[in-house]
Each structure stands twice: as structure tokens, then as C-alpha cells.
Short mmCIF file of C-alpha atoms in Angstrom, two decimals:
data_model
loop_
_atom_site.label_atom_id
_atom_site.label_comp_id
_atom_site.label_asym_id
_atom_site.label_seq_id
_atom_site.Cartn_x
_atom_site.Cartn_y
_atom_site.Cartn_z
CA MET E 25 0.00 0.00 0.00
CA GLY E 26 2.92 2.29 0.56
CA MET E 27 3.15 5.27 2.89
CA LEU E 28 -0.12 7.05 2.20
CA PHE E 29 0.34 9.47 5.08
CA ILE E 30 3.63 11.16 5.73
CA GLY E 31 5.50 10.31 8.93
CA LEU E 32 3.16 7.47 9.93
CA GLN E 33 4.01 3.85 10.54
CA ALA E 34 2.79 1.69 7.66
CA TRP E 35 0.11 0.03 9.80
CA MET E 36 -1.19 3.41 10.93
CA ALA E 37 -1.43 4.65 7.34
CA ALA E 38 -3.49 1.52 6.64
CA ALA E 39 -5.69 2.27 9.68
CA VAL E 40 -6.32 5.80 8.46
CA LEU E 41 -7.37 4.44 5.08
CA LEU E 42 -9.65 1.69 6.44
CA SER E 43 -11.34 4.02 8.93
CA GLY E 44 -12.07 6.54 6.19
CA ALA E 45 -10.26 9.37 7.97
CA GLY E 46 -8.43 11.88 5.84
CA GLU E 47 -5.57 12.25 8.33
CA ALA E 48 -4.25 10.85 11.61
CA GLU E 49 -5.43 13.94 13.50
CA SER E 50 -9.05 12.91 12.73
CA LEU E 51 -8.72 9.67 14.73
CA ASP E 52 -8.71 9.14 18.49
CA ALA E 53 -6.69 7.06 20.92
CA ALA E 54 -9.19 4.20 21.27
CA VAL E 55 -9.24 3.62 17.50
CA LEU E 56 -5.46 3.51 17.26
CA GLU E 57 -5.23 1.13 20.23
CA ARG E 58 -7.63 -1.27 18.47
CA TYR E 59 -5.64 -1.19 15.25
CA GLU E 60 -2.37 -1.60 17.17
CA ALA E 61 -3.73 -4.74 18.84
CA LEU E 62 -4.83 -6.16 15.49
CA ALA E 63 -1.47 -5.35 13.91
CA ALA E 64 0.28 -7.26 16.72
CA HIS E 65 -2.15 -10.22 16.54
CA PRO E 66 -3.97 -10.28 13.19
CA VAL E 67 -7.42 -11.87 13.02
CA PRO E 68 -7.52 -15.11 10.96
CA VAL E 69 -10.13 -14.39 8.27
CA ASN E 70 -10.30 -18.04 7.19
CA LEU E 71 -11.00 -19.32 10.70
CA ALA E 72 -12.85 -16.50 12.48
CA SER E 73 -16.63 -16.56 12.77
CA ARG E 74 -18.89 -13.90 11.28
CA SER E 75 -19.37 -12.42 14.75
CA ARG E 76 -15.61 -12.21 15.35
CA LEU E 77 -14.95 -10.58 11.97
CA LEU E 78 -17.64 -7.94 12.48
CA SER E 79 -16.50 -7.08 16.01
CA THR E 80 -13.01 -6.13 14.76
CA GLY E 81 -14.50 -3.13 12.94
CA LEU E 82 -12.30 -3.87 9.92
CA LEU E 83 -15.09 -5.14 7.67
CA SER E 84 -18.65 -4.14 6.89
CA ALA E 85 -21.51 -6.64 7.07
CA TYR E 86 -21.50 -6.76 3.27
CA GLN E 87 -17.77 -7.59 3.15
CA VAL E 88 -18.21 -10.35 5.75
CA ALA E 89 -21.13 -11.85 3.80
CA SER E 90 -19.17 -11.64 0.54
CA LEU E 91 -16.12 -13.23 2.20
CA SER E 92 -18.21 -16.12 3.58
CA ASP E 93 -19.83 -16.71 0.18
CA TYR E 94 -16.44 -16.74 -1.56
CA ARG E 95 -14.99 -19.25 0.93
CA ALA E 96 -18.04 -21.50 0.56
CA ARG E 97 -17.59 -21.52 -3.23
CA TYR E 98 -13.80 -21.62 -3.65
CA GLY E 99 -12.26 -22.50 -0.28
CA ASP E 100 -9.97 -20.52 2.02
CA ILE E 101 -8.23 -17.35 0.86
CA LEU E 102 -4.50 -18.00 0.68
CA SER E 103 -3.04 -14.69 -0.54
CA VAL E 104 -3.64 -10.95 -0.42
CA GLU E 105 -3.98 -11.04 -4.21
CA GLU E 106 -6.90 -13.46 -3.85
CA LEU E 107 -8.50 -11.32 -1.13
CA ALA E 108 -8.41 -8.35 -3.52
CA LEU E 109 -10.56 -10.34 -5.98
CA VAL E 110 -13.43 -10.86 -3.50
CA ASP E 111 -16.46 -8.63 -4.10
CA GLY E 112 -16.38 -5.55 -1.89
CA PHE E 113 -12.61 -5.50 -1.34
CA GLY E 114 -10.31 -4.51 -4.20
CA ARG E 115 -6.59 -3.94 -4.32
CA GLU E 116 -6.29 -0.92 -2.03
CA THR E 117 -8.50 -2.37 0.73
CA ALA E 118 -6.78 -5.76 0.58
CA GLU E 119 -3.33 -4.16 0.86
CA ALA E 120 -4.45 -2.17 3.91
CA LEU E 121 -6.11 -5.21 5.53
CA ALA E 122 -2.87 -7.18 5.14
CA PHE E 123 -1.52 -5.41 8.25
CA PHE E 124 -4.42 -6.62 10.44
CA VAL E 125 -5.52 -10.04 9.14
CA SER E 126 -3.82 -13.38 8.71
CA LEU E 127 -4.57 -15.97 6.03
CA ARG E 128 -3.97 -18.96 8.29
CA SER E 129 -5.91 -21.95 6.96
CA ALA E 130 -6.83 -25.14 8.81
CA SER E 131 -7.00 -26.93 5.45
CA LEU E 132 -3.24 -26.66 5.00
CA PRO E 133 -1.06 -29.45 6.46
CA GLY E 134 0.57 -28.66 9.78
CA VAL E 135 -1.62 -25.63 10.55
CA ALA E 136 -3.66 -25.62 13.78
CA ASP E 137 -7.28 -24.55 13.74
CA SER E 138 -8.62 -21.64 15.77
CA VAL E 139 -9.46 -23.79 18.82
CA ARG E 140 -5.90 -25.13 19.16
CA ALA E 141 -4.17 -21.80 18.53
CA PRO E 142 -1.64 -20.90 21.25
CA VAL E 143 -2.36 -19.02 24.46
CA ARG E 144 -1.02 -15.45 24.44
CA GLN E 145 -0.54 -12.91 27.20
CA LEU E 146 0.30 -9.23 26.98
CA VAL E 147 1.32 -7.05 29.94
CA GLU E 148 1.95 -3.34 29.39
CA PHE E 149 3.22 -0.65 31.78
CA ARG E 150 3.60 3.03 31.05
CA THR E 151 4.67 6.03 33.09
CA ARG E 152 2.73 8.66 31.20
CA GLY E 153 -0.77 8.48 32.57
CA PRO E 154 0.36 6.27 34.34
CA GLY E 155 -1.16 3.09 32.95
CA LEU E 156 -1.36 -0.69 33.14
CA LYS E 157 -2.90 -3.08 30.63
CA TYR E 158 -3.26 -6.87 30.59
CA ARG E 159 -4.75 -9.19 27.99
CA LEU E 160 -5.08 -12.99 27.93
CA CYS E 161 -6.05 -14.76 24.68
CA LEU E 162 -7.00 -18.44 24.72
CA GLY E 163 -6.34 -19.06 21.06
CA ASP E 164 -9.05 -17.43 18.97
CA ARG E 165 -11.84 -18.75 21.14
CA ALA E 166 -11.78 -16.54 24.26
CA GLU E 167 -9.96 -13.55 25.72
CA ALA E 168 -10.06 -11.28 28.75
CA GLY E 169 -8.28 -8.18 29.89
CA PHE E 170 -8.33 -4.88 31.72
CA ALA E 171 -6.85 -1.41 31.28
CA TRP E 172 -6.22 1.32 33.85
CA LYS E 173 -4.90 4.83 33.37
CA GLY E 174 -4.28 7.37 36.11
CA SER E 175 -7.30 8.43 38.15
CA ALA E 176 -9.80 7.02 35.63
CA PRO E 177 -11.68 3.85 36.63
CA ALA E 178 -10.26 0.62 35.25
CA GLY E 179 -12.04 -1.03 32.35
CA ALA E 180 -12.23 -4.82 32.11
CA TYR E 181 -13.84 -7.29 29.73
CA GLY E 182 -14.20 -10.97 28.94
CA VAL E 183 -15.43 -12.49 25.69
CA TYR E 184 -16.14 -16.01 24.45
CA TYR E 185 -16.52 -16.74 20.71
CA GLY E 186 -18.81 -19.69 20.05
CA ASP E 187 -19.49 -22.09 17.23
CA GLY E 188 -22.69 -22.52 15.28
CA ARG E 189 -25.51 -20.32 16.47
CA LEU E 190 -23.64 -18.61 19.29
CA GLY E 191 -21.50 -15.78 17.95
CA LYS E 192 -20.06 -14.39 21.18
CA VAL E 193 -20.83 -13.49 24.78
CA VAL E 194 -19.25 -10.36 26.28
CA ALA E 195 -19.13 -9.17 29.89
CA GLY E 196 -17.56 -5.90 31.00
CA ARG E 197 -16.63 -3.07 28.63
CA PHE E 198 -17.92 -3.25 25.06
CA ASN E 199 -18.99 -1.05 22.16
CA VAL E 200 -22.41 -1.15 20.49
CA ARG E 201 -22.64 0.05 16.88
CA PHE E 202 -25.77 -0.65 14.87
CA GLY E 203 -26.62 0.62 11.39
CA GLN E 204 -25.41 4.16 10.71
CA GLY E 205 -25.55 5.15 14.40
CA LEU E 206 -28.89 6.95 14.67
CA ALA E 207 -30.26 4.66 17.38
CA VAL E 208 -27.04 3.74 19.19
CA TRP E 209 -23.32 4.11 18.49
CA SER E 210 -20.69 4.06 21.22
CA GLY E 211 -17.15 5.21 20.67
CA PHE E 212 -15.45 7.07 17.87
CA VAL E 213 -17.27 8.69 14.93
CA ILE E 214 -15.52 10.33 11.96
CA GLU E 215 -16.80 13.88 11.63
CA ASP E 216 -14.41 15.07 8.94
CA LEU E 217 -15.82 13.50 5.75
CA LEU E 218 -13.21 13.61 3.00
CA THR E 219 -12.62 10.27 1.28
CA PRO E 220 -15.68 8.49 -0.20
CA SER E 221 -15.23 5.54 2.18
CA SER E 222 -15.68 7.84 5.20
CA PHE E 223 -19.31 8.47 4.24
CA VAL E 224 -20.43 4.97 5.27
CA ARG E 225 -20.21 3.73 8.85
CA LYS E 226 -19.35 0.09 9.47
CA GLY E 227 -21.95 -1.17 11.91
CA SER E 228 -19.85 -3.71 13.80
CA GLY E 229 -22.58 -4.73 16.24
CA ILE E 230 -21.23 -5.70 19.66
CA GLY E 231 -17.48 -5.81 20.25
CA PRO E 232 -15.27 -5.90 23.38
CA THR E 233 -12.85 -3.07 24.08
CA ASN E 234 -9.64 -2.92 26.11
CA SER E 235 -8.82 0.73 25.58
CA TYR E 236 -7.07 3.03 28.03
CA SER E 237 -9.98 5.40 27.37
CA PRO E 238 -13.16 3.33 27.91
CA GLU E 239 -15.34 6.32 28.84
CA SER E 240 -17.54 6.01 25.74
CA ALA E 241 -17.89 2.21 26.01
CA PHE E 242 -20.83 0.44 27.65
CA LEU E 243 -20.54 -1.56 30.87
CA GLY E 244 -22.69 -4.68 31.14
CA VAL E 245 -23.35 -7.93 29.29
CA ALA E 246 -24.09 -8.64 25.62
CA ALA E 247 -24.37 -11.52 23.17
CA ASP E 248 -25.08 -12.19 19.52
CA PHE E 249 -26.37 -15.24 17.64
CA THR E 250 -26.65 -16.45 14.05
CA PHE E 251 -29.52 -18.47 12.60
CA GLY E 252 -28.61 -19.11 9.00
CA ARG E 253 -28.85 -15.75 7.27
CA TRP E 254 -30.52 -14.17 10.31
CA ASP E 255 -28.61 -12.67 13.25
CA LEU E 256 -29.63 -11.37 16.66
CA SER E 257 -27.69 -9.05 19.00
CA ALA E 258 -28.76 -7.93 22.47
CA TYR E 259 -27.18 -6.05 25.37
CA ALA E 260 -27.99 -4.76 28.84
CA ALA E 261 -25.66 -2.16 30.30
CA ALA E 262 -25.51 0.74 32.71
CA GLU E 263 -25.98 3.00 29.68
CA GLY E 264 -29.19 1.29 28.52
CA ALA E 265 -30.41 -1.83 26.76
CA GLY E 266 -31.19 -2.81 23.20
CA VAL E 267 -31.69 -5.51 20.63
CA ASN E 268 -30.94 -5.71 16.90
CA VAL E 269 -32.19 -8.35 14.49
CA GLY E 270 -31.08 -8.53 10.88
CA ARG E 271 -30.96 -10.61 7.74
CA ALA E 272 -27.91 -10.78 5.52
CA TRP E 273 -27.62 -11.84 1.92
CA ARG E 274 -24.70 -11.93 -0.46
CA SER E 275 -24.99 -8.27 -1.46
CA GLY E 276 -26.20 -6.64 1.74
CA ARG E 277 -27.95 -6.64 5.08
CA ALA E 278 -31.12 -5.14 6.58
CA GLY E 279 -31.68 -4.72 10.31
CA LEU E 280 -34.17 -3.51 12.90
CA SER E 281 -33.13 -2.10 16.29
CA VAL E 282 -35.08 -1.32 19.46
CA ILE E 283 -33.05 0.75 21.91
CA LEU E 284 -33.86 1.93 25.43
CA PRO E 285 -31.30 4.68 26.21
CA ASP E 286 -30.28 4.91 29.89
CA TYR E 287 -33.59 3.20 30.91
CA CYS E 288 -35.18 6.61 31.56
CA SER E 289 -35.55 7.93 28.02
CA ARG E 290 -38.28 6.89 25.64
CA PRO E 291 -37.39 3.97 23.36
CA ARG E 292 -35.99 4.38 19.88
CA ILE E 293 -36.77 2.17 16.91
CA SER E 294 -34.66 2.19 13.77
CA ALA E 295 -34.39 0.33 10.49
CA ASP E 296 -31.13 0.24 8.55
CA VAL E 297 -29.97 -1.25 5.26
CA ARG E 298 -26.72 -1.79 3.35
CA TRP E 299 -27.13 -3.01 -0.23
CA ASN E 300 -24.43 -3.42 -2.86
CA PRO E 301 -26.01 -4.00 -6.29
CA ARG E 302 -23.34 -4.26 -9.00
CA GLY E 303 -20.68 -2.54 -6.95
CA VAL E 304 -22.84 0.42 -5.85
CA GLN E 305 -23.09 0.70 -2.05
CA LEU E 306 -26.47 2.02 -0.90
CA PHE E 307 -26.80 2.75 2.81
CA GLY E 308 -29.39 4.32 5.06
CA GLU E 309 -31.11 4.34 8.42
CA LEU E 310 -34.47 5.67 9.58
CA ALA E 311 -34.94 6.18 13.33
CA PHE E 312 -38.19 6.90 15.16
CA GLU E 313 -39.20 7.79 18.71
CA PRO E 314 -42.86 6.67 18.81
CA ALA E 315 -43.65 8.34 22.16
CA ARG E 316 -42.48 11.75 20.87
CA GLY E 317 -43.25 11.34 17.17
CA ARG E 318 -39.69 12.37 16.25
CA ILE E 319 -37.89 11.04 13.18
CA ALA E 320 -34.25 11.17 12.05
CA ALA E 321 -32.77 9.81 8.85
CA VAL E 322 -29.47 9.40 7.04
CA GLY E 323 -28.76 7.85 3.66
CA GLY E 324 -26.57 7.93 0.61
CA LEU E 325 -24.51 5.95 -1.83
CA LEU E 326 -20.91 5.09 -2.63
CA THR E 327 -20.24 4.15 -6.24
CA PRO E 328 -17.40 3.72 -8.72
CA VAL E 329 -17.39 6.24 -11.56
CA GLY E 330 -15.15 4.63 -14.13
CA GLU E 331 -11.99 2.69 -13.39
CA HIS E 332 -10.15 5.30 -11.31
CA LEU E 333 -12.93 7.39 -9.78
CA GLN E 334 -15.15 6.80 -6.77
CA ALA E 335 -17.98 9.08 -5.63
CA ALA E 336 -20.08 9.31 -2.48
CA VAL E 337 -23.17 11.30 -1.49
CA GLN E 338 -24.81 11.56 1.92
CA LEU E 339 -27.98 13.30 3.15
CA SER E 340 -28.91 13.55 6.83
CA VAL E 341 -31.87 14.92 8.78
CA LEU E 342 -31.26 15.18 12.55
CA PRO E 343 -33.89 17.41 14.23
CA SER E 344 -32.94 18.96 17.55
CA ALA E 345 -35.95 17.30 19.21
CA TYR E 346 -34.53 13.90 18.28
CA THR E 347 -30.89 14.56 19.11
CA ARG E 348 -31.87 16.32 22.38
CA LYS E 349 -29.44 19.09 21.53
CA LYS E 350 -30.17 22.76 21.10
CA TYR E 351 -29.26 22.60 17.41
CA GLY E 352 -30.35 19.95 14.97
CA GLU E 353 -28.69 19.48 11.61
CA TYR E 354 -29.86 19.13 8.04
CA ALA E 355 -26.84 18.33 5.91
CA ALA E 356 -25.70 17.26 2.47
CA ALA E 357 -22.20 16.08 1.61
CA ALA E 358 -20.42 14.73 -1.45
CA SER E 359 -16.95 13.43 -2.23
CA LEU E 360 -14.96 12.32 -5.27
CA GLY E 361 -11.88 10.11 -4.89
CA PHE E 362 -9.49 9.63 -7.79
CA SER E 363 -6.32 7.82 -8.81
CA ALA E 364 -4.28 8.23 -11.97
CA GLY E 365 -0.98 7.34 -13.55
CA LYS E 366 1.13 4.20 -13.61
CA TYR E 367 2.08 2.09 -10.60
CA VAL E 368 5.40 3.03 -8.99
CA PRO E 369 7.41 0.32 -7.13
CA LEU E 370 7.98 1.14 -3.46
CA LYS E 371 11.44 1.13 -1.95
CA GLY E 372 12.00 -1.79 0.41
CA ARG E 373 8.74 -3.62 -0.48
CA THR E 374 8.23 -6.89 -2.39
CA GLY E 375 5.25 -8.94 -3.54
CA PHE E 376 1.64 -7.81 -3.82
CA GLY E 377 1.26 -4.25 -2.52
CA SER E 378 4.86 -3.34 -3.34
CA SER E 379 3.76 -0.70 -5.85
CA GLU E 380 1.53 2.34 -5.59
CA ILE E 381 -0.34 4.36 -8.19
CA ARG E 382 1.42 7.65 -8.92
CA HIS E 383 -1.42 10.12 -8.21
CA ARG E 384 -4.38 9.80 -5.85
CA GLY E 385 -6.58 12.15 -3.90
CA ALA E 386 -10.05 13.30 -2.95
CA LEU E 387 -12.27 16.37 -3.19
CA ALA E 388 -15.21 16.83 -0.79
CA ALA E 389 -17.83 19.44 0.05
CA SER E 390 -20.49 19.54 2.75
CA PHE E 391 -23.24 22.00 3.66
CA SER E 392 -25.11 22.06 6.98
CA ALA E 393 -28.13 24.04 8.15
CA MET E 394 -28.74 24.09 11.90
CA PRO E 395 -32.17 25.28 13.11
CA VAL E 396 -32.18 27.49 16.20
CA PRO E 397 -34.84 29.27 18.28
CA VAL E 398 -36.88 31.94 16.49
CA GLU E 399 -35.02 34.88 17.98
CA ASP E 400 -31.70 33.70 16.52
CA PRO E 401 -30.69 33.51 12.85
CA ARG E 402 -30.44 30.10 11.22
CA ARG E 403 -26.91 28.70 11.37
CA TYR E 404 -25.09 27.60 8.22
CA MET E 405 -21.74 25.95 7.66
CA LEU E 406 -19.89 25.10 4.45
CA LYS E 407 -16.76 22.93 4.26
CA ILE E 408 -14.60 22.29 1.21
CA LYS E 409 -11.61 19.95 1.37
CA ALA E 410 -9.09 18.63 -1.14
CA GLN E 411 -6.19 16.17 -0.83
CA TRP E 412 -3.61 15.08 -3.39
CA GLN E 413 -0.75 12.58 -3.09
CA TRP E 414 2.06 12.25 -5.62
CA ARG E 415 4.38 9.25 -5.57
CA ILE E 416 7.40 10.99 -7.08
CA SER E 417 9.70 7.96 -7.05
CA PRO E 418 9.99 4.60 -5.28
CA SER E 419 11.39 6.36 -2.20
CA CYS E 420 9.84 9.87 -2.34
CA ASP E 421 6.29 10.97 -1.64
CA LEU E 422 4.53 14.37 -1.63
CA GLN E 423 1.09 15.11 -0.17
CA ILE E 424 -0.86 18.38 -0.16
CA ARG E 425 -4.13 19.05 1.63
CA ALA E 426 -6.28 22.19 1.73
CA SER E 427 -9.55 22.93 3.52
CA GLN E 428 -11.87 25.89 3.87
CA ARG E 429 -14.63 26.28 6.47
CA LEU E 430 -17.22 29.09 6.41
CA ARG E 431 -20.00 29.66 8.95
CA ASN E 432 -22.28 32.54 9.90
CA TYR E 433 -22.16 32.25 13.68
CA ALA E 434 -19.88 32.49 16.71
CA SER E 435 -16.20 33.25 16.37
CA GLU E 436 -13.74 31.64 13.97
CA ARG E 437 -16.23 32.12 11.11
CA SER E 438 -13.68 31.50 8.40
CA ARG E 439 -10.83 29.03 8.72
CA THR E 440 -8.38 28.21 5.92
CA ASP E 441 -5.93 25.34 6.40
CA VAL E 442 -3.19 24.31 3.93
CA ARG E 443 -0.53 21.69 4.60
CA ALA E 444 2.22 20.00 2.60
CA ASP E 445 4.32 16.94 3.47
CA PHE E 446 7.36 15.43 1.83
CA LYS E 447 8.88 12.08 2.82
CA TRP E 448 11.80 9.93 1.75
CA SER E 449 12.14 6.28 2.80
CA ASP E 450 14.24 3.31 1.76
CA GLY E 451 12.17 0.87 3.80
CA THR E 452 14.35 1.15 6.93
CA TRP E 453 15.58 4.75 7.16
CA TRP E 454 13.22 7.64 6.58
CA ALA E 455 13.11 11.45 6.72
CA GLY E 456 10.45 14.06 6.06
CA THR E 457 9.31 17.65 6.34
CA HIS E 458 5.92 19.16 7.08
CA ILE E 459 4.56 22.70 6.80
CA ASN E 460 1.08 23.79 7.86
CA GLY E 461 -0.42 27.26 7.41
CA VAL E 462 -3.70 28.45 8.93
CA TRP E 463 -5.72 31.64 8.69
CA CYS E 464 -8.47 32.13 11.29
CA GLU E 465 -8.79 35.52 12.99
CA GLY E 466 -5.10 35.87 12.24
CA GLY E 467 -2.41 33.70 10.75
CA GLY E 468 -0.50 30.71 12.01
CA ILE E 469 2.28 28.51 10.71
CA LEU E 470 3.93 25.31 11.90
CA ALA E 471 6.84 23.43 10.34
CA TYR E 472 8.92 20.45 11.36
CA ALA E 473 11.68 18.20 10.08
CA GLU E 474 11.93 14.60 11.26
CA GLY E 475 13.74 11.38 10.58
CA GLY E 476 14.25 7.93 11.97
CA TYR E 477 15.19 4.30 11.66
CA GLY E 478 12.90 1.28 11.91
CA GLY E 479 14.86 -1.91 12.53
CA THR E 480 13.82 -5.30 13.84
CA PHE E 481 15.41 -4.84 17.28
CA LEU E 482 16.07 -1.09 17.56
CA SER E 483 14.18 1.94 16.26
CA PHE E 484 14.19 5.67 16.81
CA SER E 485 12.62 8.85 15.51
CA ALA E 486 13.42 12.50 16.13
CA ARG E 487 11.51 15.67 15.28
CA CYS E 488 12.13 19.41 15.64
CA THR E 489 9.14 21.76 15.34
CA VAL E 490 8.81 25.55 15.11
CA PHE E 491 5.46 27.34 15.31
CA ARG E 492 3.93 30.80 15.46
CA THR E 493 0.21 31.61 15.65
CA ALA E 494 -1.62 34.89 16.18
CA ALA E 495 -4.14 33.50 18.67
CA TRP E 496 -5.91 30.39 19.93
CA ALA E 497 -8.28 30.62 16.94
CA SER E 498 -5.36 29.95 14.58
CA ARG E 499 -4.03 26.99 16.60
CA ILE E 500 -2.56 24.07 14.65
CA TYR E 501 -2.94 20.39 15.53
CA SER E 502 -0.06 18.07 14.70
CA TYR E 503 0.20 14.29 15.14
CA GLU E 504 3.34 13.12 16.98
CA ARG E 505 4.82 9.62 17.16
CA ASP E 506 4.65 7.86 20.51
CA ALA E 507 4.65 4.40 22.08
CA PRO E 508 1.57 2.17 21.56
CA GLY E 509 -1.52 3.34 23.41
CA ASN E 510 -0.30 6.95 23.55
CA PHE E 511 -1.90 9.02 20.81
CA ASN E 512 -0.55 12.58 20.74
CA VAL E 513 -2.16 15.36 18.71
CA PRO E 514 -1.18 18.53 20.62
CA ALA E 515 -2.55 21.97 19.72
CA TYR E 516 0.26 24.45 19.04
CA TYR E 517 -0.43 28.14 19.63
CA GLY E 518 1.61 31.15 20.56
CA GLU E 519 5.25 31.17 19.45
CA GLY E 520 8.10 28.77 20.13
CA TRP E 521 9.65 25.43 19.28
CA ALA E 522 9.38 21.78 20.29
CA ALA E 523 11.59 18.70 20.09
CA THR E 524 10.81 15.00 20.56
CA LEU E 525 12.89 11.83 20.57
CA LEU E 526 11.36 8.34 20.62
CA LEU E 527 13.54 5.28 21.22
CA GLY E 528 12.32 1.71 20.93
CA ALA E 529 13.94 -1.68 21.58
CA ARG E 530 12.83 -5.31 21.29
CA ARG E 531 14.34 -8.41 22.87
CA THR E 532 13.15 -12.03 22.65
CA TRP E 533 13.82 -14.88 25.09
CA LYS E 534 12.32 -18.08 23.75
CA ARG E 535 8.55 -17.41 24.05
CA ILE E 536 8.82 -14.05 25.85
CA VAL E 537 9.02 -10.81 23.89
CA LEU E 538 9.97 -7.58 25.67
CA ARG E 539 9.37 -4.23 23.98
CA THR E 540 10.39 -0.93 25.54
CA TRP E 541 9.93 2.70 24.50
CA ALA E 542 11.30 5.95 25.88
CA ARG E 543 10.01 9.34 24.73
CA LEU E 544 11.67 12.64 25.58
CA TYR E 545 9.94 15.87 24.66
CA LEU E 546 10.28 19.61 25.23
CA VAL E 547 8.00 22.48 24.25
CA GLN E 548 9.56 25.93 24.70
CA LYS E 549 7.43 29.05 24.14
CA LYS E 550 8.73 32.58 23.71
CA SER E 551 6.55 33.58 26.66
CA GLY E 552 8.96 31.63 28.86
CA THR E 553 6.71 28.63 29.32
CA SER E 554 8.66 25.37 29.16
CA VAL E 555 7.10 21.89 29.11
CA PRO E 556 9.73 19.11 29.35
CA GLY E 557 8.89 15.46 29.91
CA LEU E 558 9.95 11.84 29.77
CA SER E 559 7.65 8.83 29.35
CA LEU E 560 8.54 5.14 29.52
CA GLN E 561 6.57 2.11 28.39
CA MET E 562 7.18 -1.66 28.50
CA GLN E 563 5.30 -4.57 26.96
CA PHE E 564 5.71 -8.25 27.84
CA SER E 565 4.27 -10.70 25.34
CA ILE E 566 4.17 -14.37 26.28
#
């Protein structure tokens, strides 16, 4: 897949692509922790149940149904090239999934099935927070764990993946994500729609979470079941209760949800559908509160437009009476993704996914109208975003992104953001530069140069940043590398400089793997404010 996003680890660039985010700054810590865990222990797509595949959040219900149909017809998938040929995947998606899935097959001689897979344990300590995390995996059949960070309450979970009709049973912390999220959706939601794939949410149903930040997760018990093409999910938690029943077919899924939020609110009923006729993804959800007579709806489509173009459209109606917020939202959004040119081989890569198309990018626009009380004017907001990536050579990459936001209310009415990144990499050593300019009630600029080495046993990265902004309104967010579980996107404002150094080491003793990270950082502002720090983290894998 190549380095789609400058300065990111390859697996993180793949996570950004699969999540539909336009940039790392649009993600949150819990999402990155989930992808990190999958990158360390990929899910076996040939052995995992439908319930297990959905709960990872990697695949949509349509992709899982298409995958199951393909395996029933042709057998297990044995290469990334073959995965790319399955309906609903394609080359780019398959290359990104390669970081998080394994193609282990029980039909091959000498390969254990999911029940006999080895027991794994992971213990993680970190000083920044501070934090402690533990996870125990009994093959691919069951797992349990807990995570604690600082003064926040610890989050724990246990999950058992069944055979046949039983999909899984979860106790403790879990996420609930049905349809397009109108009735219930816990955890992260992408707000910055840029790439066409970001327009469609992947309703992953019920899935356990072992994040350091479990605040948005539910606490209780849940289970899901499969009856042929029908499936049933139910949960009871401190945050409410609900049930979802659906029917899947080869090209889609339709579902019905009944949700009782926090046991005190009136129930919500919603119907959702994902249908993929001839490569066109149609999606939508209609939610209704019968006791209040309130309705909300979202729908759209994602479709190829020729060989190298992909378009998406989304319409949403979210009245304030339904959302229980002061302002509702009536919005329309559209995006066009493109790729062009010949494939360029990537430095240090071999096999499928070792080349990348020379030009790719996306253009998106969204318009929102937000009703308000009669005495106030109606609120409007317009966003326009564009992104372009140019693979200059096998080792050099350039990416440019620009966005414009206009609104008729509050402060920061107009915000213009332009950034450019250049990176060189030979597969082991890498270096890059970044410059970001902002205009919002005054100007702001941030630039950094960075470089590093990614070896099997030792790795390091260093960055030096300078910034100057007129005010808080022109602040600039910038992703910074850190140890796993630490997701840093600080807001730079004022005037000054910053420096970071991240060191990593790995050592293996038979079946024990020790990974350590040390991060030193310093932010020095011209006002005299100095913020130095050191964080340490260790992981034991058994």
C-alpha cells in the first residue's frame, strides 16, 4: 500500500485508510489502540466466525457476507492477491487489511485450527498516565483483559466466541454500533468527511474493548447469535439496553433495532440497510421515537465512476428534538476520490502491494443548516476539502491538503488550512518535512523536520518543530509519534519550538518478547513557558 500518510508507521497509514479518515489527527486514541492490537495479533479471516470478523470493525456486514460466500464456493483465501478479488474488497483495501488479518488456513497441512491456537498474554506498563494493561487470549476462542490509566476507573472485559448459532458473549466493557448510528453508536465517529469511504459507517454490532480510554464504552453484558442468514444481537448495560435483528444476503444486510437509552428515556426504533447492487453501495437508516413522534434519517450511496474514480453522497436529517441538543442538523455532503498514472514500485517492499499508483486524492464538500430558536438567525456551515498525493519515485512521496470552512455564527467564522508533506524512505531509514499554514482571525504557521530508523530490534525517531500563531483561533494540531496506546495530537499556539525523541527496543527470550519505549519531549514558548517530559513504556508478550 505504501506510505499514504507522511510520517506514519505503515500500519497506521493503513488504519487511516480503512477508517475513512483523511488524516491521523481525525482519529482518536481508542481507534489507534484497536488497530495496534490487530497489527500485533492479526485476526484469521479463514477461521474466524462472522461475529468475530464484524466485532473487529475492519469489515462491513457486506464484506463479511461476501467473504463467507467466496470461501463456501472456492475455499480458504490464501493470498492478499486473492482477497483483492473478493467482491467488496479490491486492491487498495486488501493491501491495507494485510496489516491486520492473517490468512492462516486449517485446510493446510501442519496448521492448527482456531481452537488449538496458542495461548497469548500481553502485559503493558507506562509512566505517562500512568497506565497498566493486561490481555489474555485463549487461542481465537476466548480472551479477557483490563486497562487502567491514572485516576480514571479501570475497564475490564471478557469475551467467548462460540461455534454454530452462538456468535459471542461479552461481559464488562464493550462497544455497540448498529446501522449508521442513529439509534445507538458508542465510541469514535468520523466527523471530517473527505474520502468516499468515510461516508459509510461500518456497523460492527457488539465488540469488546480494552482501551485506556473506555469512557464512551458500555458496561454490562451482551451476546449475539446467528440463525442461517438471520442474526440477533442484544445487550444490557448501565448506559441502557437494546436488541438488533437482521438478515444478511450476499450483497447486503437489513436490520431492525429497538433501543432503550439509559432506561429513563423513551425507546428508539430504527431500520437500517446496506445493499451493494453491482458494486454500488447504498446505505441508510431511519430512526423513530414513537412516544415523541420524532424522526431522524441518514442515507446515501458510494459508487465507482469509471476505473479510477469513486464518488459518495450523503444526506442527513437530525432534528434537535430527536438529538436532544439545542441545534439539529440538516446536511448534504459529497466526495470524489481519484487515482491516476502508472504504478510506482515502493522502496523496500516486495510482492503484492509493493507498488503504488502515482497520483491519488479526494475532493469533498459539505453544507449544513442548523435550526435554532426563532429569535436567533439560522446557522449555516460550508466545508470544502481537497487532498492530493504524488508518488514521485519509489522512495519519495509528496502530499498536499487544503480545507476551507465558512460559517455565519460564533467566532472563527472563516478558517483556511493548507498543509504540505514530503517524505523519503528506503524501507528502513526515513526522513520528512511538514509545513502547515492556517488563517483564522489571524495567521498561524507550523513546520517540522523529522527522521528515523525502523529496525527489527532497535528503532528511533526525532523531530524538531517551530510554530507561530496569532491566537488560539489559529491553533494548529499536529500528530506526533509515541509508544503504543499513547496518541498525541497537541494543539500548538503562541510562538516557540518543540523537540521530541522516541527510542524503541525489542528483545526475545524463547517465548517471551519484551518491547520498551522511551520518549523525551520539550516544548519551549517565547513567553517563557517550558514543558519538558519523559515517558517510559514496557510490553511483555508471552
